[in-house]
Amino acid sequence: MTGNDTTVLRVAGRPVGRYVTRPELPARLSPRPCLHPVTTLAGTAVTELGPADHAHHLGVGVAVPDVEGFNFWGGRTYVRDQGPTELDNHGSQRHVTFQLRDPDGFVEELRWVAAGGELLRERRTVAATALTDQAWALDLTFSLTNVTRVPLSIGSPATNGRPGAAYGGFFWRARKEATAPEVFTADRAGEAEAHGRRADWLALAGDGWTLVFAGATERTRQDPWFVRTEEYPGVGSSLAYDERLPVPPGETVVRRIVTVVADGRLTRDAAASLVRKAVSP
């Protein structure tokens, strides 16, 4: 992927992420700003961009498969009683401006556009913070405002008839390795146990790295986790798990996810301790 505007996130002067604001991608992939590569402090990449299994998975970002029928996720659209279907319904997220831009983060304004019109206006805040000499935190908040004069709603394949496929919202496509990563929460382990459940935090541990995702607001923690490890490694927070999320005109949906990016494989206790440090006021 190429883009003509990028910014580099740094922790204590060390680059840990590259943010592309204007990716040059085909419309079918629902072009949108994204972070890739994201690395640990030791330099291990923990994201993938456009992998062969899902070309529309773009590192770390915000992606929604159904905003009033428009696809801001990329790829095929799940149609009830029909299944995954190629439709000409893809939207794009367009960078407007950086309201703030520092080495350790930024505040960005984006327009969510489909069929020639703007549906949502987003304010995205991203910050990188040092935690230890082996871990840092990526703090991402997105606020989606309905700028139309009509009610909108956010859906997912799950709300459109595909059980378990409630992806849409914050999403992190992790690095694919020879062995599937482990996934665990404070009291559960394995994809089947973690997927579709609420948890204050959820960890994905690969070969020499661990990602720990945490909802940083009470509302965010109400969203169940979308988890994949065997098919591909990816974690998201579900905006529309079992019913569509309404967004009336002028109203705003806000979510905040903090992700600990650590070298090595963390224990439960270590993961919980780093989350407390990363999310503390």
PDB file of N, CA and C in Angstrom, residues 54 56 65 73 76-85 156-167 195 226 228 231-232 240-242:
ATOM      1  N   HIS A  54      -7.231 -12.084   3.695  1.00  0.00           N
ATOM      2  CA  HIS A  54      -8.229 -11.012   3.762  1.00  0.00           C
ATOM      3  C   HIS A  54      -7.560  -9.716   3.317  1.00  0.00           C
ATOM      4  N   HIS A  56      -8.633  -6.936   2.662  1.00  0.00           N
ATOM      5  CA  HIS A  56      -9.213  -5.706   3.226  1.00  0.00           C
ATOM      6  C   HIS A  56      -8.861  -5.525   4.696  1.00  0.00           C
ATOM      7  N   PRO A  65     -18.688  -2.923   8.686  1.00  0.00           N
ATOM      8  CA  PRO A  65     -19.188  -3.548   7.460  1.00  0.00           C
ATOM      9  C   PRO A  65     -20.554  -3.059   7.007  1.00  0.00           C
ATOM     10  N   TRP A  73     -15.915  -1.733   5.592  1.00  0.00           N
ATOM     11  CA  TRP A  73     -15.008  -2.794   6.060  1.00  0.00           C
ATOM     12  C   TRP A  73     -14.150  -3.306   4.914  1.00  0.00           C
ATOM     13  N   ARG A  76     -16.549  -8.530   0.536  1.00  0.00           N
ATOM     14  CA  ARG A  76     -17.948  -8.832   0.265  1.00  0.00           C
ATOM     15  C   ARG A  76     -18.856  -8.389   1.424  1.00  0.00           C
ATOM     16  N   THR A  77     -20.125  -8.242   1.119  1.00  0.00           N
ATOM     17  CA  THR A  77     -21.125  -7.862   2.101  1.00  0.00           C
ATOM     18  C   THR A  77     -22.003  -9.071   2.409  1.00  0.00           C
ATOM     19  N   TYR A  78     -22.247  -9.314   3.689  1.00  0.00           N
ATOM     20  CA  TYR A  78     -23.120 -10.430   4.039  1.00  0.00           C
ATOM     21  C   TYR A  78     -24.579 -10.003   3.867  1.00  0.00           C
ATOM     22  N   VAL A  79     -25.281 -10.725   3.007  1.00  0.00           N
ATOM     23  CA  VAL A  79     -26.686 -10.443   2.726  1.00  0.00           C
ATOM     24  C   VAL A  79     -27.539 -11.563   3.324  1.00  0.00           C
ATOM     25  N   ARG A  80     -28.531 -11.198   4.095  1.00  0.00           N
ATOM     26  CA  ARG A  80     -29.401 -12.191   4.741  1.00  0.00           C
ATOM     27  C   ARG A  80     -30.003 -13.148   3.709  1.00  0.00           C
ATOM     28  N   ASP A  81     -29.985 -14.433   4.024  1.00  0.00           N
ATOM     29  CA  ASP A  81     -30.532 -15.504   3.181  1.00  0.00           C
ATOM     30  C   ASP A  81     -29.789 -15.651   1.851  1.00  0.00           C
ATOM     31  N   GLN A  82     -28.652 -14.997   1.735  1.00  0.00           N
ATOM     32  CA  GLN A  82     -27.885 -15.075   0.483  1.00  0.00           C
ATOM     33  C   GLN A  82     -26.417 -15.364   0.747  1.00  0.00           C
ATOM     34  N   GLY A  83     -25.885 -14.835   1.866  1.00  0.00           N
ATOM     35  CA  GLY A  83     -24.484 -15.061   2.202  1.00  0.00           C
ATOM     36  C   GLY A  83     -23.596 -13.929   1.710  1.00  0.00           C
ATOM     37  N   PRO A  84     -22.255 -14.123   1.795  1.00  0.00           N
ATOM     38  CA  PRO A  84     -21.314 -13.093   1.346  1.00  0.00           C
ATOM     39  C   PRO A  84     -21.494 -12.796  -0.144  1.00  0.00           C
ATOM     40  N   THR A  85     -21.698 -11.526  -0.462  1.00  0.00           N
ATOM     41  CA  THR A  85     -22.064 -11.130  -1.819  1.00  0.00           C
ATOM     42  C   THR A  85     -21.265  -9.907  -2.249  1.00  0.00           C
ATOM     43  N   SER A 156     -23.776  -5.451  11.462  1.00  0.00           N
ATOM     44  CA  SER A 156     -22.682  -6.402  11.248  1.00  0.00           C
ATOM     45  C   SER A 156     -23.259  -7.613  10.543  1.00  0.00           C
ATOM     46  N   PRO A 157     -22.420  -8.497  10.020  1.00  0.00           N
ATOM     47  CA  PRO A 157     -22.967  -9.741   9.469  1.00  0.00           C
ATOM     48  C   PRO A 157     -23.832 -10.491  10.484  1.00  0.00           C
ATOM     49  N   ALA A 158     -23.478 -10.387  11.771  1.00  0.00           N
ATOM     50  CA  ALA A 158     -24.283 -11.067  12.801  1.00  0.00           C
ATOM     51  C   ALA A 158     -25.702 -10.510  12.850  1.00  0.00           C
ATOM     52  N   THR A 159     -25.842  -9.190  12.791  1.00  0.00           N
ATOM     53  CA  THR A 159     -27.182  -8.606  12.823  1.00  0.00           C
ATOM     54  C   THR A 159     -27.916  -8.826  11.505  1.00  0.00           C
ATOM     55  N   ASN A 160     -27.165  -9.214  10.465  1.00  0.00           N
ATOM     56  CA  ASN A 160     -27.766  -9.470   9.153  1.00  0.00           C
ATOM     57  C   ASN A 160     -27.952 -10.959   8.883  1.00  0.00           C
ATOM     58  N   GLY A 161     -27.778 -11.792   9.945  1.00  0.00           N
ATOM     59  CA  GLY A 161     -28.112 -13.202   9.796  1.00  0.00           C
ATOM     60  C   GLY A 161     -26.977 -14.194   9.843  1.00  0.00           C
ATOM     61  N   ARG A 162     -25.750 -13.758  10.131  1.00  0.00           N
ATOM     62  CA  ARG A 162     -24.617 -14.686  10.215  1.00  0.00           C
ATOM     63  C   ARG A 162     -24.146 -14.749  11.669  1.00  0.00           C
ATOM     64  N   PRO A 163     -24.578 -15.726  12.441  1.00  0.00           N
ATOM     65  CA  PRO A 163     -24.241 -15.804  13.867  1.00  0.00           C
ATOM     66  C   PRO A 163     -22.730 -15.835  14.102  1.00  0.00           C
ATOM     67  N   GLY A 164     -22.295 -15.076  15.132  1.00  0.00           N
ATOM     68  CA  GLY A 164     -20.887 -15.091  15.515  1.00  0.00           C
ATOM     69  C   GLY A 164     -20.003 -14.126  14.754  1.00  0.00           C
ATOM     70  N   ALA A 165     -20.526 -13.514  13.692  1.00  0.00           N
ATOM     71  CA  ALA A 165     -19.704 -12.633  12.852  1.00  0.00           C
ATOM     72  C   ALA A 165     -20.016 -11.169  13.155  1.00  0.00           C
ATOM     73  N   ALA A 166     -19.882 -10.805  14.432  1.00  0.00           N
ATOM     74  CA  ALA A 166     -20.240  -9.444  14.846  1.00  0.00           C
ATOM     75  C   ALA A 166     -19.049  -8.498  14.777  1.00  0.00           C
ATOM     76  N   TYR A 167     -18.300  -8.566  13.676  1.00  0.00           N
ATOM     77  CA  TYR A 167     -17.162  -7.656  13.564  1.00  0.00           C
ATOM     78  C   TYR A 167     -17.615  -6.283  13.103  1.00  0.00           C
ATOM     79  N   HIS A 195     -14.304 -15.398  22.314  1.00  0.00           N
ATOM     80  CA  HIS A 195     -15.073 -14.761  21.249  1.00  0.00           C
ATOM     81  C   HIS A 195     -16.525 -14.528  21.667  1.00  0.00           C
ATOM     82  N   PHE A 226     -14.653  -9.529  19.425  1.00  0.00           N
ATOM     83  CA  PHE A 226     -14.603 -10.382  18.239  1.00  0.00           C
ATOM     84  C   PHE A 226     -13.180 -10.934  18.176  1.00  0.00           C
ATOM     85  N   ARG A 228     -10.422 -13.898  16.489  1.00  0.00           N
ATOM     86  CA  ARG A 228     -10.028 -14.961  15.575  1.00  0.00           C
ATOM     87  C   ARG A 228      -8.567 -15.315  15.857  1.00  0.00           C
ATOM     88  N   GLU A 231      -8.214 -19.196  12.097  1.00  0.00           N
ATOM     89  CA  GLU A 231      -8.321 -18.807  10.686  1.00  0.00           C
ATOM     90  C   GLU A 231      -7.313 -17.718  10.346  1.00  0.00           C
ATOM     91  N   TYR A 232      -7.228 -16.737  11.205  1.00  0.00           N
ATOM     92  CA  TYR A 232      -6.257 -15.645  11.105  1.00  0.00           C
ATOM     93  C   TYR A 232      -6.226 -14.975  12.470  1.00  0.00           C
ATOM     94  N   ALA A 240     -21.920  -3.749  16.939  1.00  0.00           N
ATOM     95  CA  ALA A 240     -23.270  -4.285  16.700  1.00  0.00           C
ATOM     96  C   ALA A 240     -23.201  -5.790  16.846  1.00  0.00           C
ATOM     97  N   TYR A 241     -23.290  -6.252  18.097  1.00  0.00           N
ATOM     98  CA  TYR A 241     -23.106  -7.683  18.360  1.00  0.00           C
ATOM     99  C   TYR A 241     -24.360  -8.493  18.039  1.00  0.00           C
ATOM    100  N   ASP A 242     -25.488  -8.148  18.657  1.00  0.00           N
ATOM    101  CA  ASP A 242     -26.705  -8.900  18.396  1.00  0.00           C
ATOM    102  C   ASP A 242     -27.868  -8.025  17.922  1.00  0.00           C
TER     103      ASP A 242
END
